[in-house]
mmCIF file of C-alpha atoms in Angstrom:
data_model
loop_
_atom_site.group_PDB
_atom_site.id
_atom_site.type_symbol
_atom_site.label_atom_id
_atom_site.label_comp_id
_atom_site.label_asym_id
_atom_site.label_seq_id
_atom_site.Cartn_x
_atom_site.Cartn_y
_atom_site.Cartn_z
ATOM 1 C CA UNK A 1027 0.000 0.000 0.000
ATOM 2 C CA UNK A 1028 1.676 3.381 -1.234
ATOM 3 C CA UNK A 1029 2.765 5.869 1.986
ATOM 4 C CA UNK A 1030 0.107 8.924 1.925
ATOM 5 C CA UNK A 1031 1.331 12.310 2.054
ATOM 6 C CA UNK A 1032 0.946 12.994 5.462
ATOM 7 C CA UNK A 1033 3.358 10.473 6.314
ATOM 8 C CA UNK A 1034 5.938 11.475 4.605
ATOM 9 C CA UNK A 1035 5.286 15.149 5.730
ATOM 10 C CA UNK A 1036 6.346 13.755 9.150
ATOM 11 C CA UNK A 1037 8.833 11.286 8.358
ATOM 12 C CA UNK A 1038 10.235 15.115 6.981
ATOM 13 C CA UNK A 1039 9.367 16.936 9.563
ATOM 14 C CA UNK A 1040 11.446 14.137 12.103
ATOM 15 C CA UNK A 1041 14.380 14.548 9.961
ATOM 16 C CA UNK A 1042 14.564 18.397 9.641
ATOM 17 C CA UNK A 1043 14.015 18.265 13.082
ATOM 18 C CA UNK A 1044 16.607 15.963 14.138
ATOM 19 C CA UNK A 1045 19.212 18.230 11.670
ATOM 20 C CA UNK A 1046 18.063 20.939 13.509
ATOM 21 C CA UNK A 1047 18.745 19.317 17.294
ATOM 22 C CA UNK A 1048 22.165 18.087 16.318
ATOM 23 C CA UNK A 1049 23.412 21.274 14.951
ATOM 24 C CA UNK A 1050 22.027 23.152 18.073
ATOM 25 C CA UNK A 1051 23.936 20.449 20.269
ATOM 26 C CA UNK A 1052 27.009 20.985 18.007
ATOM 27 C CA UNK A 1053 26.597 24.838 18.049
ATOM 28 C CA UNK A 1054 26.387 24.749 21.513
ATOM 29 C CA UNK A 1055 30.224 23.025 21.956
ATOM 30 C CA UNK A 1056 31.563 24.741 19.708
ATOM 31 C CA UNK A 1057 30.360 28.259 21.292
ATOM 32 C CA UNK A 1058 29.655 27.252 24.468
ATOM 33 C CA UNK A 1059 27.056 30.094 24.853
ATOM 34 C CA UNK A 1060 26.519 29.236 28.732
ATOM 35 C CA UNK A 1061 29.556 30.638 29.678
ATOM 36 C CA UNK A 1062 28.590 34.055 29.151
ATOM 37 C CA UNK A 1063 26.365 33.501 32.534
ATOM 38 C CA UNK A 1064 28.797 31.930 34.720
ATOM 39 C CA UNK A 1065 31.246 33.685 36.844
ATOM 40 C CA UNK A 1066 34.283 31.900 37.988
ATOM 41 C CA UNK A 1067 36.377 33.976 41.081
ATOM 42 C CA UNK A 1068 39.934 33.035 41.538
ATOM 43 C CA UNK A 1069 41.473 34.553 44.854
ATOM 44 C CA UNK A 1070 45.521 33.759 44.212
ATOM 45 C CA UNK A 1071 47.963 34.981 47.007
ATOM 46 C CA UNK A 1072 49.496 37.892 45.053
ATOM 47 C CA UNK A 1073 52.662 38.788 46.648
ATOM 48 C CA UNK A 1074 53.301 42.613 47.919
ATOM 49 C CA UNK A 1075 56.636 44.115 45.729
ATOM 50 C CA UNK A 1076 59.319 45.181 47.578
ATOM 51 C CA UNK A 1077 59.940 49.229 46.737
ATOM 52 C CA UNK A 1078 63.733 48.855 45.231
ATOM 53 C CA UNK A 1079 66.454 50.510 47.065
ATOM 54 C CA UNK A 1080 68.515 52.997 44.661
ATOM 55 C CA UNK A 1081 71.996 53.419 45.586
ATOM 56 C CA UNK A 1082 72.177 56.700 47.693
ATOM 57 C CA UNK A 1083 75.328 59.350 48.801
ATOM 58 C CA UNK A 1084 76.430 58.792 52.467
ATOM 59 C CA UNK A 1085 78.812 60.684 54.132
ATOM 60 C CA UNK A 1086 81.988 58.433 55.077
ATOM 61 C CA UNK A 1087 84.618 58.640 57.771
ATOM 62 C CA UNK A 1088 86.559 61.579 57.637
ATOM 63 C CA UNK A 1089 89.804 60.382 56.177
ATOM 64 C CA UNK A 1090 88.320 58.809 53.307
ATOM 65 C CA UNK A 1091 86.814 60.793 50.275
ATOM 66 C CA UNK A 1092 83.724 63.611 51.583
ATOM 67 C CA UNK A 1093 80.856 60.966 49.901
ATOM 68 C CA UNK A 1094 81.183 57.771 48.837
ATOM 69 C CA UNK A 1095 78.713 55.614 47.351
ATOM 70 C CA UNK A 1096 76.887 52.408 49.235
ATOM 71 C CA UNK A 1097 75.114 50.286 47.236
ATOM 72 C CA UNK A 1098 72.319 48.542 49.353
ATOM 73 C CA UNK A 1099 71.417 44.860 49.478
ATOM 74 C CA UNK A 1100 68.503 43.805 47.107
ATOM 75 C CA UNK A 1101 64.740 44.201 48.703
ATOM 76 C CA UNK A 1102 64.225 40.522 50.508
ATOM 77 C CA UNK A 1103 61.005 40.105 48.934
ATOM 78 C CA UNK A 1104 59.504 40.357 45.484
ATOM 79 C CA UNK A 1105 60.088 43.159 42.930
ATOM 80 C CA UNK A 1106 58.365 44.451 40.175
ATOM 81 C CA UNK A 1107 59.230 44.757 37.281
ATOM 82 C CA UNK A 1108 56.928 45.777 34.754
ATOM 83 C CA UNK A 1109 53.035 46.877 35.081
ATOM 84 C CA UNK A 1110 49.982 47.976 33.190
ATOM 85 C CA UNK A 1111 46.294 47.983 32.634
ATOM 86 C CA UNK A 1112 43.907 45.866 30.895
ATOM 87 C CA UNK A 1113 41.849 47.909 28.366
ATOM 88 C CA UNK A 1114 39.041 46.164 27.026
ATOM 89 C CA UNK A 1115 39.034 44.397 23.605
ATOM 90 C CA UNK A 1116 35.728 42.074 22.423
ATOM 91 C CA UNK A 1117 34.689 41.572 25.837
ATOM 92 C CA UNK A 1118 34.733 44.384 28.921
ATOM 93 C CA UNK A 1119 37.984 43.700 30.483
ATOM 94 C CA UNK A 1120 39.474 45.590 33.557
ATOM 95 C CA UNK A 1121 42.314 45.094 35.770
ATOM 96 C CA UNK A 1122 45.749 45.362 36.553
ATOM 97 C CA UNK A 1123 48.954 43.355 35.844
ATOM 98 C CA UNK A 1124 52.159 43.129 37.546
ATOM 99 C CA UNK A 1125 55.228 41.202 36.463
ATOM 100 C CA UNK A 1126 56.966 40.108 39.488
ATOM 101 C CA UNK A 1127 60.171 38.746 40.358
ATOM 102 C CA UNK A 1128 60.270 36.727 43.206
ATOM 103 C CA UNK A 1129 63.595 36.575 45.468
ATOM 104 C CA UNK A 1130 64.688 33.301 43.991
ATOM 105 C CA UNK A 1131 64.855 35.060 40.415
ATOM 106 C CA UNK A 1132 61.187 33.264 39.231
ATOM 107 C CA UNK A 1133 59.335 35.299 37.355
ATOM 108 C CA UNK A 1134 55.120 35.515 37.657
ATOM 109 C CA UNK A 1135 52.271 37.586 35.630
ATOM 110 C CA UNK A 1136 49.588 38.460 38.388
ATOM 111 C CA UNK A 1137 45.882 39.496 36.960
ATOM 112 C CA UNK A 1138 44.738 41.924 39.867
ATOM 113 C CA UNK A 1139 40.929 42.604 40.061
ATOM 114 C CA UNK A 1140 40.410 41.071 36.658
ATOM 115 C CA UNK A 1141 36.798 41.137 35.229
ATOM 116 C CA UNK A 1142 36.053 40.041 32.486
ATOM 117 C CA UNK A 1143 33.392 38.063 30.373
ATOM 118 C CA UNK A 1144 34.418 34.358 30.512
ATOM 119 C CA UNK A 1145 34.592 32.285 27.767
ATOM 120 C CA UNK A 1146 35.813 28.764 25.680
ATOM 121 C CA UNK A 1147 39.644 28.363 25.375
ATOM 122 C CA UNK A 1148 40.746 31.813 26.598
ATOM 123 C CA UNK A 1149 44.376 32.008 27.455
ATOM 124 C CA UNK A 1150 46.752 34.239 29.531
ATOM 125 C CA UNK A 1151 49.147 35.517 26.826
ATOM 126 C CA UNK A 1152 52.648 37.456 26.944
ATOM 127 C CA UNK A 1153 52.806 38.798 23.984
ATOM 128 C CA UNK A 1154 55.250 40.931 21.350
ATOM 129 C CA UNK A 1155 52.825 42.697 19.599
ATOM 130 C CA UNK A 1156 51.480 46.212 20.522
ATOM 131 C CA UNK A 1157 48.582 46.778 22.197
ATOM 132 C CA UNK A 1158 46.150 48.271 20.006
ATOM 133 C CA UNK A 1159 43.309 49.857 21.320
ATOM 134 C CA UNK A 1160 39.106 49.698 19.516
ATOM 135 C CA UNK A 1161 37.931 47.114 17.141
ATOM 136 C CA UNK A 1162 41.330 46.903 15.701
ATOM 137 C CA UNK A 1163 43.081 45.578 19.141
ATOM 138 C CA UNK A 1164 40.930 42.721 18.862
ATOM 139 C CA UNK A 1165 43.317 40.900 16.709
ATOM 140 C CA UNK A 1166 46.431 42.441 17.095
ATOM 141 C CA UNK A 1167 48.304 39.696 18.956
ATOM 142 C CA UNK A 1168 47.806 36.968 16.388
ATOM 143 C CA UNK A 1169 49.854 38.311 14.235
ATOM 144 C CA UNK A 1170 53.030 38.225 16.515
ATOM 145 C CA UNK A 1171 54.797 36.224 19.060
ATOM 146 C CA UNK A 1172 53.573 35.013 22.233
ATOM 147 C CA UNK A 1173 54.507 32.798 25.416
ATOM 148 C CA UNK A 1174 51.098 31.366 26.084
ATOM 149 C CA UNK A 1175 50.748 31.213 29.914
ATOM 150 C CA UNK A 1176 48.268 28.805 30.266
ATOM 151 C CA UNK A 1177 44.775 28.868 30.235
ATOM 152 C CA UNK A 1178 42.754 31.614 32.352
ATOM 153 C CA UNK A 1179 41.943 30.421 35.883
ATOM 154 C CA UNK A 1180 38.967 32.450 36.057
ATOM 155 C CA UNK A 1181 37.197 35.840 35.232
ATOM 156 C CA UNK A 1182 37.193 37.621 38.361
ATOM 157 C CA UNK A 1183 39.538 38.199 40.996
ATOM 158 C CA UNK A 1184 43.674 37.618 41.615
ATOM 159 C CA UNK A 1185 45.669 35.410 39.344
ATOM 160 C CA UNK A 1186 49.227 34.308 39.687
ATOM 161 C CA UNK A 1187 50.908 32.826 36.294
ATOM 162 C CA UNK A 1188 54.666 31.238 35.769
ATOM 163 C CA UNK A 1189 55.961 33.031 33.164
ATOM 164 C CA UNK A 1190 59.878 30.610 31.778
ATOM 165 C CA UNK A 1191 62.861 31.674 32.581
ATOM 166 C CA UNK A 1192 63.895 31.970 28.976
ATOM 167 C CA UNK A 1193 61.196 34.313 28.591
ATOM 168 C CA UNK A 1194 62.667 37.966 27.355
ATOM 169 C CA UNK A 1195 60.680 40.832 28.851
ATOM 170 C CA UNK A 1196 62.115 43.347 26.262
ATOM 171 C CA UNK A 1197 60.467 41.768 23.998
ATOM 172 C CA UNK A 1198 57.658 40.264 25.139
ATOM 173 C CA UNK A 1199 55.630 43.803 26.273
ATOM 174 C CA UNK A 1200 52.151 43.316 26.180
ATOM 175 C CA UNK A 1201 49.365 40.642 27.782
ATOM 176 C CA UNK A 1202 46.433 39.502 26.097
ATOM 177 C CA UNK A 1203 43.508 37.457 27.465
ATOM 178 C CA UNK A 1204 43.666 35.738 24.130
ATOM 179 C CA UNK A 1205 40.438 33.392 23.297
ATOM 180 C CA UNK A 1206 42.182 30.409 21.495
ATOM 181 C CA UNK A 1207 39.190 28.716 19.526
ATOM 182 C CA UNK A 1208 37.992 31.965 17.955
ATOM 183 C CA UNK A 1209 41.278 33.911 17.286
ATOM 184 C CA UNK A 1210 40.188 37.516 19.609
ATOM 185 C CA UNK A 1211 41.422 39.475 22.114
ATOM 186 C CA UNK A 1212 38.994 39.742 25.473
ATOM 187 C CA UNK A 1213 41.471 42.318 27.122
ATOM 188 C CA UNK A 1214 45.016 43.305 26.494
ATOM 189 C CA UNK A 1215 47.779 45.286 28.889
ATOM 190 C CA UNK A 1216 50.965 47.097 27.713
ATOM 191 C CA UNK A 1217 53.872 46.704 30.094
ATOM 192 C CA UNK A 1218 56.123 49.480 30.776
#
């Protein structure tokens, strides 16, 4: 007995649905839309620099020249050594950075009072390109170098980050919140 048209208006109307279903499920992976709505706070110990000591005049003993120079010890604790602030790219971003080096010469990127939006495969980024600032920042830092740092703890709060030991600071002068799977900048910070 031949299939009426009404059945095969559903048997179409199952399939076009199903296509429909499995590219929302696929859609929804790839862009991960629910992240926009989720906050994740990360509360890292960020150390407190050290002010460094320059080397100041001091009068000397009598005999010996009327001012001699003493060069004091290095500051005990943590230094830094570059900073900046996050300007916004595709995504609000706010914050400040801090590259610190620790007594033991280790180097770390702290994100202080980061907020931004969070998103799929965003990573913390030191970078050699410029930071650039509008529509145009947002993908500035593919086109350069760039130590990836890992991926970002959260979008809110304190963040400490290892950057290598190999890692040349006069070169790499910039940090972008760089969002892997869809080549854009969330945020970016020069360093001076």
């Amino acid at each position: 007995m031949p299939r009426s048209g009404s059945s095969r208006h559903r048997r179409w109307w199952w399939i076009g649905g199903g296509a429909v279903l499995v590219a929302a499920v696929i859609a929804g992976l790839v862009f991960q839309p629910w992240l926009l709505f989720v906050d994740v706070r990360v509360e890292d110990e960020i150390p407190a620099a050290a002010t460094p000591v320059a080397s100041v005049p001091v009068a000397s003993e009598p005999a010996a020249d009327p001012v001699d120079v003493v060069t004091p010890e290095p500051p005990a604790g943590p230094v830094d050594l570059l900073t900046g602030s996050l300007i916004s790219h595709e995504h609000e971003t706010s914050g400040q950075v801090r590259v610190i080096e620790n007594p033991d010469g280790s180097r770390q990127l702290a994100l202080i009072g980061l907020q931004t939006t969070n998103g799929p495969d965003v990573h913390v980024w030191l970078s050699a390109g410029p930071v650039v600032e509008g529509r145009d920042g947002w993908f500035t830092a593919a086109g350069y170098d760039h130590i990836d740092l890992g991926p970002i703890k959260g979008n809110l709060g304190d963040q400490l980050y290892d950057i290598p030991a190999d890692a040349d600071l006069s070169v790499f002068r910039s940090v972008d919140l760089w969002c892997v799977q869809f080549g854009v900048s969330f945020g970016a910070a020069a360093l001076a």
